[in-house]
PDB file of C-alpha atoms and ligand atoms in Angstrom:
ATOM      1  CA  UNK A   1     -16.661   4.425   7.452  1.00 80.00           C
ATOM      2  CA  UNK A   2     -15.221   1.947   5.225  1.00 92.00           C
ATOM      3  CA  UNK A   3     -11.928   1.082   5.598  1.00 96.00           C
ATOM      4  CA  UNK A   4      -8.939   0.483   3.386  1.00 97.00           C
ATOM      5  CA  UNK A   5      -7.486  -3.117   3.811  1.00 97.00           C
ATOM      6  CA  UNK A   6      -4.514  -3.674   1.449  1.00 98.00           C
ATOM      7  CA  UNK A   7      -2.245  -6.716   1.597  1.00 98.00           C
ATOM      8  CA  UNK A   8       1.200  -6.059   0.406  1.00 98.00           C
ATOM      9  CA  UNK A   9       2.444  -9.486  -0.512  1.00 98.00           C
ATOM     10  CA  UNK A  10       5.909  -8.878  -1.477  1.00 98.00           C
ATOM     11  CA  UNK A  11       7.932 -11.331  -3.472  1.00 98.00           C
ATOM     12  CA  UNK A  12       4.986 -14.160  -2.405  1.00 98.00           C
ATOM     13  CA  UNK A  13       4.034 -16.958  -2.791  1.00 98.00           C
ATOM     14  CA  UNK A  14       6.655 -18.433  -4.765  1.00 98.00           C
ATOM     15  CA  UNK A  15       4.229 -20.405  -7.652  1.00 98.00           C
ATOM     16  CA  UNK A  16       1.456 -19.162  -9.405  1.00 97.00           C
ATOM     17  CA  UNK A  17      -0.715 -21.969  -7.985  1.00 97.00           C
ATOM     18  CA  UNK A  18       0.059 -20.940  -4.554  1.00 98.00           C
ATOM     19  CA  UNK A  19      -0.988 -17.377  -5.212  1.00 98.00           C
ATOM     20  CA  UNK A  20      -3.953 -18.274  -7.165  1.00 96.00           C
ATOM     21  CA  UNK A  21      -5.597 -20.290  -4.319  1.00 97.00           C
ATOM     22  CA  UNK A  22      -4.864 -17.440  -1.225  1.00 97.00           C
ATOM     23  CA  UNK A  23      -6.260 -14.608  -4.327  1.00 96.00           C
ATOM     24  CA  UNK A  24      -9.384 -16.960  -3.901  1.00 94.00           C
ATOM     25  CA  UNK A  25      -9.647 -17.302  -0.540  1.00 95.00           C
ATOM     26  CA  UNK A  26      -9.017 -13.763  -0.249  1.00 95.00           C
ATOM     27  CA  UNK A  27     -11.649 -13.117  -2.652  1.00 92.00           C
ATOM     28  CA  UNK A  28     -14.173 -14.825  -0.565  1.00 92.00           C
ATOM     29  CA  UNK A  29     -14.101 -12.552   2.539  1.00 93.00           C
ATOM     30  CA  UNK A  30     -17.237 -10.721   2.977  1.00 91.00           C
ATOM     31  CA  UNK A  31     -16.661  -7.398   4.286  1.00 91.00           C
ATOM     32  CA  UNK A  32     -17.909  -3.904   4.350  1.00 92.00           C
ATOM     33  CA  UNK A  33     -14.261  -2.653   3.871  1.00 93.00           C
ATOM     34  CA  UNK A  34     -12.041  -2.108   0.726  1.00 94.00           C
ATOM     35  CA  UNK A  35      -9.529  -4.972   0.018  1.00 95.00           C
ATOM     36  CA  UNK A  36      -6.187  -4.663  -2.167  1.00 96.00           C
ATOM     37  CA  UNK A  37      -4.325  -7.187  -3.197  1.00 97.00           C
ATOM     38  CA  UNK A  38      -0.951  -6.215  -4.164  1.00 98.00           C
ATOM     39  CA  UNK A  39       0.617  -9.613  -5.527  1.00 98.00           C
ATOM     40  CA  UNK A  40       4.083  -9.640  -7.695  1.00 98.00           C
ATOM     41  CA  UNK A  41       3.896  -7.793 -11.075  1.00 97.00           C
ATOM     42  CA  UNK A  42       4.233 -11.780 -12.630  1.00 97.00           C
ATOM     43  CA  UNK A  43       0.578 -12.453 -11.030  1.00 97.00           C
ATOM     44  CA  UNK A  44      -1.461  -9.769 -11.471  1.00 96.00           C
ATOM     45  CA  UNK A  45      -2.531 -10.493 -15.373  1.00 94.00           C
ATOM     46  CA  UNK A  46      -3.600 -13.706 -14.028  1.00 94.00           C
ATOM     47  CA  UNK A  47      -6.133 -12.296 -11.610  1.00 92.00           C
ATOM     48  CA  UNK A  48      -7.088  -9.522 -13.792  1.00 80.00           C
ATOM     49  CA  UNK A  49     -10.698  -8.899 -14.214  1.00 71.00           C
ATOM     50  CA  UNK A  50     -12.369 -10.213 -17.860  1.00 60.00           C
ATOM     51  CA  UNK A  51     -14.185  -6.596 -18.127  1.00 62.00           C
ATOM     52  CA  UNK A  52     -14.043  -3.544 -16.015  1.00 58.00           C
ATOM     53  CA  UNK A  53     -17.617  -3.761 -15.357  1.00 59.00           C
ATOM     54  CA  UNK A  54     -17.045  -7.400 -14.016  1.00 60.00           C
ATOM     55  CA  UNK A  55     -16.707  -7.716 -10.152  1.00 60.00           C
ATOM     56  CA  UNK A  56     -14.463 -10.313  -8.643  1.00 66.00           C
ATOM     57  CA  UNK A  57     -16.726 -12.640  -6.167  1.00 67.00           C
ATOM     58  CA  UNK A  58     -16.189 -10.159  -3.498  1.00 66.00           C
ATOM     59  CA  UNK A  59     -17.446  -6.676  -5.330  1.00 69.00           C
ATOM     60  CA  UNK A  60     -15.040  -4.215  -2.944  1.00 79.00           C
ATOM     61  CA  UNK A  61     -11.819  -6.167  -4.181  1.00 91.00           C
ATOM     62  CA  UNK A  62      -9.345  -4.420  -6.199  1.00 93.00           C
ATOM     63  CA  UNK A  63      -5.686  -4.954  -7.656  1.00 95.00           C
ATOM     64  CA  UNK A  64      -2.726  -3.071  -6.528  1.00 97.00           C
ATOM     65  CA  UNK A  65       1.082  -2.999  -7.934  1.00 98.00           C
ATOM     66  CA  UNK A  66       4.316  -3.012  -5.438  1.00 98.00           C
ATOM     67  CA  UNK A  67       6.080  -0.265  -7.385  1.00 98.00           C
ATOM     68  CA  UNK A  68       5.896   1.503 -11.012  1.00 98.00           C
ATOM     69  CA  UNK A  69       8.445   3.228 -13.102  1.00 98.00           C
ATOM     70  CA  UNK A  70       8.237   7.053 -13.852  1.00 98.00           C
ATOM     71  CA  UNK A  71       7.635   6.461 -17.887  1.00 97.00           C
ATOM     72  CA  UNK A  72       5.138   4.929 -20.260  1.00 96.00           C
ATOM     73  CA  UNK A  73       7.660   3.141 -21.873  1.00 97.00           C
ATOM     74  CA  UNK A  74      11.279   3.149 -23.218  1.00 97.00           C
ATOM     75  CA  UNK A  75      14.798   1.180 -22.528  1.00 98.00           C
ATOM     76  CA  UNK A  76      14.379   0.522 -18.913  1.00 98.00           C
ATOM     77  CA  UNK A  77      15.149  -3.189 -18.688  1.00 98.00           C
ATOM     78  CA  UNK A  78      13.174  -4.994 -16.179  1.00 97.00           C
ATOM     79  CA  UNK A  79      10.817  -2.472 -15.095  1.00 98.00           C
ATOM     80  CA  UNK A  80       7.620  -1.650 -15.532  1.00 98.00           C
ATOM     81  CA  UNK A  81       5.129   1.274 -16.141  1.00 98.00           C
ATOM     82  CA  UNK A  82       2.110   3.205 -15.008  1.00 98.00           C
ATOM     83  CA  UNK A  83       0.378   2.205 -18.052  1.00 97.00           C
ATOM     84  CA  UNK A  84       0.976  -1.345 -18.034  1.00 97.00           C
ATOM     85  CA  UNK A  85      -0.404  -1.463 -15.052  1.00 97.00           C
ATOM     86  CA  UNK A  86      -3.608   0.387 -15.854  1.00 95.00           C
ATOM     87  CA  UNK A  87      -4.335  -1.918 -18.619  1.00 93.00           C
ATOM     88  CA  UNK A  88      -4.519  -4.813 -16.550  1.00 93.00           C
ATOM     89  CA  UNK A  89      -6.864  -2.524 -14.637  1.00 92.00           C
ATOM     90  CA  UNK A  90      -4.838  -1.839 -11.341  1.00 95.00           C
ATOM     91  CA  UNK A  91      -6.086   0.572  -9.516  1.00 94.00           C
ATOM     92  CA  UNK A  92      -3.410   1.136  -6.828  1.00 97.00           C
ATOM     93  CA  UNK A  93       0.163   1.520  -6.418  1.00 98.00           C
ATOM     94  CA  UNK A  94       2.413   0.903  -3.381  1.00 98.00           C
ATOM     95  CA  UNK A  95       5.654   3.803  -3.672  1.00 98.00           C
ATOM     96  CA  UNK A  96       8.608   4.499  -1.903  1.00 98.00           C
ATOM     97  CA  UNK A  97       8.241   1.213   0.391  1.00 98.00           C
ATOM     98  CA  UNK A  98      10.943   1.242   2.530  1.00 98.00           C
ATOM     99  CA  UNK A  99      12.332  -2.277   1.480  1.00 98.00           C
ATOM    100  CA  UNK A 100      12.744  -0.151  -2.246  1.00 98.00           C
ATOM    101  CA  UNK A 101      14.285   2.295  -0.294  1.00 98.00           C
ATOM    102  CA  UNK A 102      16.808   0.016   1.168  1.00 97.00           C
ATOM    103  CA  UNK A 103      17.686  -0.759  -2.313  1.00 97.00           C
ATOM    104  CA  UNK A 104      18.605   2.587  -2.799  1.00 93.00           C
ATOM    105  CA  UNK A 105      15.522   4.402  -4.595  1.00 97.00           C
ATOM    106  CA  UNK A 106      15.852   8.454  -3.618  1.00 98.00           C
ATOM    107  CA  UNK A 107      13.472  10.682  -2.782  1.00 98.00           C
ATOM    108  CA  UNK A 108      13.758  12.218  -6.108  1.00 98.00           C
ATOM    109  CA  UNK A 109      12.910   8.647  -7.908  1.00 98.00           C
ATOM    110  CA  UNK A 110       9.843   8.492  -5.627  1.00 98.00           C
ATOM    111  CA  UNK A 111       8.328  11.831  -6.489  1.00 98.00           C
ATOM    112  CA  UNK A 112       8.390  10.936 -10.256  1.00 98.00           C
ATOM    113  CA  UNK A 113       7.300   7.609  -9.519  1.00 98.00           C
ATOM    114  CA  UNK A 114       4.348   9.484  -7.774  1.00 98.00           C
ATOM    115  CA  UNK A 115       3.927  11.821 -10.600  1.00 98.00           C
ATOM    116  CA  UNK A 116       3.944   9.225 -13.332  1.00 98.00           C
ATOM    117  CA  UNK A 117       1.097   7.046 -11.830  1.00 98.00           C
ATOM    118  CA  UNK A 118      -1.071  10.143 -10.680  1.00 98.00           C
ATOM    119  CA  UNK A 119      -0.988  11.100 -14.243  1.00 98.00           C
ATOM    120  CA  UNK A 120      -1.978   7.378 -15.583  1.00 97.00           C
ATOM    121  CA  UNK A 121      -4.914   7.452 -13.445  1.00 96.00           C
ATOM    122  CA  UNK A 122      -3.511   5.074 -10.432  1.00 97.00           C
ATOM    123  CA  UNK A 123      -3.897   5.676  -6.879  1.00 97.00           C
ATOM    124  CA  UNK A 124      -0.232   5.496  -5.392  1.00 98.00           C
ATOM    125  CA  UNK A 125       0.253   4.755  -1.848  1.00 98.00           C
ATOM    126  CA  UNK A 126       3.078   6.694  -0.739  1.00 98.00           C
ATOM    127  CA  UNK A 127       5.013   4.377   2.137  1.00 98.00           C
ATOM    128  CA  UNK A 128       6.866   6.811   4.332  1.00 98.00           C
ATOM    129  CA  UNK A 129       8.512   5.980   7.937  1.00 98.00           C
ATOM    130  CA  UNK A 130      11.651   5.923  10.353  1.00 98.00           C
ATOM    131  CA  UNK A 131      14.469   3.626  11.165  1.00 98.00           C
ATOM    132  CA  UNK A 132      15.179   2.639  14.565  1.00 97.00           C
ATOM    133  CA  UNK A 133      16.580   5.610  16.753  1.00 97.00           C
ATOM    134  CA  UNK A 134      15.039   8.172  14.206  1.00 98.00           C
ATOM    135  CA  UNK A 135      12.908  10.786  14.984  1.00 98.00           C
ATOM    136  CA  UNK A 136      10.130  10.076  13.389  1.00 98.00           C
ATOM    137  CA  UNK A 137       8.410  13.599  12.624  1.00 98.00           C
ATOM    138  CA  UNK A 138      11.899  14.717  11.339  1.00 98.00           C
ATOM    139  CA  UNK A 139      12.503  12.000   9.266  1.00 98.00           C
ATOM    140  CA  UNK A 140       8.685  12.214   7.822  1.00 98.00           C
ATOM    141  CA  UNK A 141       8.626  15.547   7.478  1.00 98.00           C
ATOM    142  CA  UNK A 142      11.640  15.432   5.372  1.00 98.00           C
ATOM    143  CA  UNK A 143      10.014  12.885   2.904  1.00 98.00           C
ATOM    144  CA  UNK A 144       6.843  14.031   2.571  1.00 98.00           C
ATOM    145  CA  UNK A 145       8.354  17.757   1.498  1.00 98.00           C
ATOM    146  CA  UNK A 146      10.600  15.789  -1.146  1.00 98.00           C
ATOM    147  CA  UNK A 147       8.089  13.039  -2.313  1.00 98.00           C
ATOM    148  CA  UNK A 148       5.681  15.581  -2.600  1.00 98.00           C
ATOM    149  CA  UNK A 149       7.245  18.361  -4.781  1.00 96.00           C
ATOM    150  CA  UNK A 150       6.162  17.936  -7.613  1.00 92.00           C
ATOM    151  CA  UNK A 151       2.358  16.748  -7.292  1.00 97.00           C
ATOM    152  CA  UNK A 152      -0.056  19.709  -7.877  1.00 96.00           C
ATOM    153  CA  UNK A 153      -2.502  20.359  -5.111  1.00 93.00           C
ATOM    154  CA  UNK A 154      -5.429  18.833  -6.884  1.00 94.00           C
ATOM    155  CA  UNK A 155      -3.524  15.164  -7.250  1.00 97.00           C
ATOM    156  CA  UNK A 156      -2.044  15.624  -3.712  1.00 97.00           C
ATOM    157  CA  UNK A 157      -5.587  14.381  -2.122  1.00 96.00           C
ATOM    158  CA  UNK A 158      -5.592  11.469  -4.299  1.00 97.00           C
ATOM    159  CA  UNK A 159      -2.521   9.934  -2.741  1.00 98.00           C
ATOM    160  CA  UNK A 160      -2.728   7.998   0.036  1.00 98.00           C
ATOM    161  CA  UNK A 161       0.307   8.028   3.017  1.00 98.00           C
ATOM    162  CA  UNK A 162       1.123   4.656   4.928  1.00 98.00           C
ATOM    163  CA  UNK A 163       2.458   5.004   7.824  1.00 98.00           C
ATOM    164  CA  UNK A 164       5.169   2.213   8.478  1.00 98.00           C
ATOM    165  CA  UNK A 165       7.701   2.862  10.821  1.00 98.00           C
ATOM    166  CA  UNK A 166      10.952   0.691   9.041  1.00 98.00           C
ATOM    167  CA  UNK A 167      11.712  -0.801  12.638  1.00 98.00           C
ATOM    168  CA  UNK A 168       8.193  -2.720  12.996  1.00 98.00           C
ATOM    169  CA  UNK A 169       7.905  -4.112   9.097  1.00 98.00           C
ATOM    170  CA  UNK A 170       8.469  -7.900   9.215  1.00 96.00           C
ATOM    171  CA  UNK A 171       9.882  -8.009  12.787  1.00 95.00           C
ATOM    172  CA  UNK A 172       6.638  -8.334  15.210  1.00 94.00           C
ATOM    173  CA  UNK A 173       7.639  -5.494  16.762  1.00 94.00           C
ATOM    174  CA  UNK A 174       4.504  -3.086  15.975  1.00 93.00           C
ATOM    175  CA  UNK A 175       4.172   0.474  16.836  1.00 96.00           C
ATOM    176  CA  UNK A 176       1.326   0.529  19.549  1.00 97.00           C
ATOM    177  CA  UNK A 177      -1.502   2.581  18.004  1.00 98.00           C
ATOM    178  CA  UNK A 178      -1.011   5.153  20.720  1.00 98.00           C
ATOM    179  CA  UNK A 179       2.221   6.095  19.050  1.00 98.00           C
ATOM    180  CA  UNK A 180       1.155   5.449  15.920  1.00 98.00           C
ATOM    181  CA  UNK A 181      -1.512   8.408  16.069  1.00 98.00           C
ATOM    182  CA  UNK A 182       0.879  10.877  17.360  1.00 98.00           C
ATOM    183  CA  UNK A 183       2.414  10.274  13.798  1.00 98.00           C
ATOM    184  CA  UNK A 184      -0.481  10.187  12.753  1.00 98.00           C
ATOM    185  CA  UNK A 185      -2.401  13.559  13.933  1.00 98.00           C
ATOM    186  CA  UNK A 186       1.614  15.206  12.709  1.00 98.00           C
ATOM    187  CA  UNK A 187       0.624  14.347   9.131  1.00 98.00           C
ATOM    188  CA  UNK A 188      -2.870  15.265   8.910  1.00 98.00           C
ATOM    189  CA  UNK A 189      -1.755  18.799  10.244  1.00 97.00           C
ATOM    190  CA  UNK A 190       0.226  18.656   7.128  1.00 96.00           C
ATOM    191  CA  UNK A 191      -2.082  16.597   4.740  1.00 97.00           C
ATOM    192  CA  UNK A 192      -5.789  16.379   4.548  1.00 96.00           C
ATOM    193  CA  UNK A 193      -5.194  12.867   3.188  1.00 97.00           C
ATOM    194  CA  UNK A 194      -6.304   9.178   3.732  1.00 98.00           C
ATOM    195  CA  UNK A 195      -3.071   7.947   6.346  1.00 98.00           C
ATOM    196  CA  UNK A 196      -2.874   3.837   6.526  1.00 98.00           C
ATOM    197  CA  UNK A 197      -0.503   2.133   9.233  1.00 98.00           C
ATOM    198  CA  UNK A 198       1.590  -0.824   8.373  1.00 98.00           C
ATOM    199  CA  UNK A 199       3.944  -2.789  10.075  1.00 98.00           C
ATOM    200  CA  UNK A 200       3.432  -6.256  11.516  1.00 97.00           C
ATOM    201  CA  UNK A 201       0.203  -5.700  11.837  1.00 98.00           C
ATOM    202  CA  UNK A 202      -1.869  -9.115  12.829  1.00 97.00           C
ATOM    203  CA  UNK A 203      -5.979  -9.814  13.920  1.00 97.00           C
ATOM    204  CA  UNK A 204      -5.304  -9.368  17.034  1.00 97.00           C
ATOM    205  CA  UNK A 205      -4.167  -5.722  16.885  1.00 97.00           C
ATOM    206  CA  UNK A 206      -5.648  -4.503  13.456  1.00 97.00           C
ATOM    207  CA  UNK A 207      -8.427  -2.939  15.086  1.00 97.00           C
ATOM    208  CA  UNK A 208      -6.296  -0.580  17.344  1.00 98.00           C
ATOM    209  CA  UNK A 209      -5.095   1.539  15.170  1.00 98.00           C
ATOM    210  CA  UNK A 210      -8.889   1.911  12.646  1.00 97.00           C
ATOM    211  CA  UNK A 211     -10.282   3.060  16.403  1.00 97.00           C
ATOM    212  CA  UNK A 212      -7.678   5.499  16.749  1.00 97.00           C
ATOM    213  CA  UNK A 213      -8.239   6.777  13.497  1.00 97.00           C
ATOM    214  CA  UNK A 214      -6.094   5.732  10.829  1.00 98.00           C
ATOM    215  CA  UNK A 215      -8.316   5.128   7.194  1.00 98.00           C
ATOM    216  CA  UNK A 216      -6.364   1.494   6.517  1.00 98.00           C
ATOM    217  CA  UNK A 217      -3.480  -1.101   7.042  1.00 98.00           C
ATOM    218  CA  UNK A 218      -0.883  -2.193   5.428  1.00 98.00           C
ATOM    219  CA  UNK A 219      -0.367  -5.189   5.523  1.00 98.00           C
ATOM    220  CA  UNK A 220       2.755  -8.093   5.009  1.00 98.00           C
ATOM    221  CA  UNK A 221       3.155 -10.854   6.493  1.00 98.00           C
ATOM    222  CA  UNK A 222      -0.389 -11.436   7.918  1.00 98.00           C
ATOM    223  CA  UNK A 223      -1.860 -11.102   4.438  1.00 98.00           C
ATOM    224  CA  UNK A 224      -0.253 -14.679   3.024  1.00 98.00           C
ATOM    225  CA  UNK A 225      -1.817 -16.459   5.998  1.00 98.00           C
ATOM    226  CA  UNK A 226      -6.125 -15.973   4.116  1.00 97.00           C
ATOM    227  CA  UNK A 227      -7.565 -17.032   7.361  1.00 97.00           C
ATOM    228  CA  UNK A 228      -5.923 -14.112   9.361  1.00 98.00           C
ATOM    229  CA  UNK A 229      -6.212 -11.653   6.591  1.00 98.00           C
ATOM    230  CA  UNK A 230      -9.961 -12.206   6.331  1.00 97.00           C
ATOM    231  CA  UNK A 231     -10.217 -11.569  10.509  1.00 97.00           C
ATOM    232  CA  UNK A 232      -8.309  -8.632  10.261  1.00 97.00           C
ATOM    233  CA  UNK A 233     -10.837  -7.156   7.043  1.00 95.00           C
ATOM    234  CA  UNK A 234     -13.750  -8.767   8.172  1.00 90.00           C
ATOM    235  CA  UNK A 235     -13.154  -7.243  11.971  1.00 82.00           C
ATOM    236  CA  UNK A 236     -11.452  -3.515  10.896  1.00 81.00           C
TER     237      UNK A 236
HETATM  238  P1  PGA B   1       4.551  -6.566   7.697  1.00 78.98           P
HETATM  239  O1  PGA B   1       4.820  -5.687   6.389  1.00 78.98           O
HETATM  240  O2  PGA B   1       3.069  -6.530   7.948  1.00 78.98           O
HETATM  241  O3  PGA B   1       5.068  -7.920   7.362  1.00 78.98           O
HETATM  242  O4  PGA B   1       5.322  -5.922   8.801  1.00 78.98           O
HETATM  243  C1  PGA B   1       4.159  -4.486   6.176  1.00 78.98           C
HETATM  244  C2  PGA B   1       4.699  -3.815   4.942  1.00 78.98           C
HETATM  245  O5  PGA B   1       5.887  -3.982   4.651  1.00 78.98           O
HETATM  246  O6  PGA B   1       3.976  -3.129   4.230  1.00 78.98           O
END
């Protein structure tokens, strides 16, 4: 089955030339798997796509966005919509990432995030996850019953869950798959949705968790580095 490889590259690289040359590397992997490139709102019109119709060199890429607002438009200063987005033909969008929660967005902000890029046609990836010394079902459980409120039950299959505990994003310190799936296997009782892991995920370790059974990765870090990205989509 084909996998979902997204790379979540934050606030990187710093210059447009930088990201322009790792988006072409990137775009050169050949791979049975999906790739998303999630770059900083600033980027994406640059590696937009002339025409819908027209594939980049690698036909299974696709753009995603780090966050959305909840409205089309209005006097939010410095954010930006669901519909924006769509018109420079994303088709993904990362929500509730815990380094936006650390910056205090709510559950409640993250439902109508949700809600407001289901109904523009984007596929939101909805990060959820525990701190160190949580328990991670609780904590989970808690998020996916808020996040979730709102969504009706025929958008609910269309988004996608990451799994990321907070304690293993950007430290090295990954969540061994093992443990991963047990979080794992206590969603999909829930959800009959696509689950992802992320969380310092590298080539050497990727594979683990697509055995085990999650659908994707998430991934940071390892995604600005193109020749370990393409190892960890070309090998998934
Ligand atoms: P990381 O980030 O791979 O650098 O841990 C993952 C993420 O934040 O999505």
């Amino acid at each position: 089955m084909k996998k979902l490889i997204i790379a979540n590259w934050k606030m990187n690289p710093g210059t447009l030339i930088k990201a322009k040359k790792l988006f072409n590397r990137v775009d050169k992997i050949k791979t049975k798997n999906k790739i998303v490139i999630c770059p900083p709102f600033v980027y994406i019109s640059k590696f937009k796509r002339a025409k819908p119709s027209q594939a980049y060199q690698n036909s299974k890429l696709q753009l995603g966005a780090q966050d959305c607002f909840w409205t089309e438009e209005g006097p939010y200063t410095g954010e930006i919509s669901p519909s924006m987005l769509k018109d420079l033909r994303v088709a993904y969008v990362i929500i509730g990432h815990s380094e936006r929660r650390a910056l205090s967005e709510t559950e409640e902000i993250i439902e109508k995030k949700l809600r407001a890029a289901l109904k523009t046609g984007l596929t939101p990836i909805l990060c959820v996850g525990e701190k160190k010394g949580e328990n991670a079902k609780r904590v989970i459980n808690n998020q996916l019953k808020k996040d979730l409120k709102g969504i009706s039950k025929k958008d609910l299959k269309k988004v996608i869950i990451a799994y990321e505990p907070v304690w293993a994003i950007g430290t090295g310190n990954f969540c061994s798959a093992n443990k991963a799936n047990k979080v794992r296997e206590f969603i999909k009782e829930k959800l009959d949705n696509k689950i992802l892991y992320g969380g310092s995920v590298n080539s050497k370790i990727a594979k683990d968790y697509l055995k085990i059974g999650f659908d994707g990765l998430l991934i940071g870090n390892a995604s600005l580095d193109a020749e370990e990205f393409r190892k960890i989509a070309k090998n998934a």
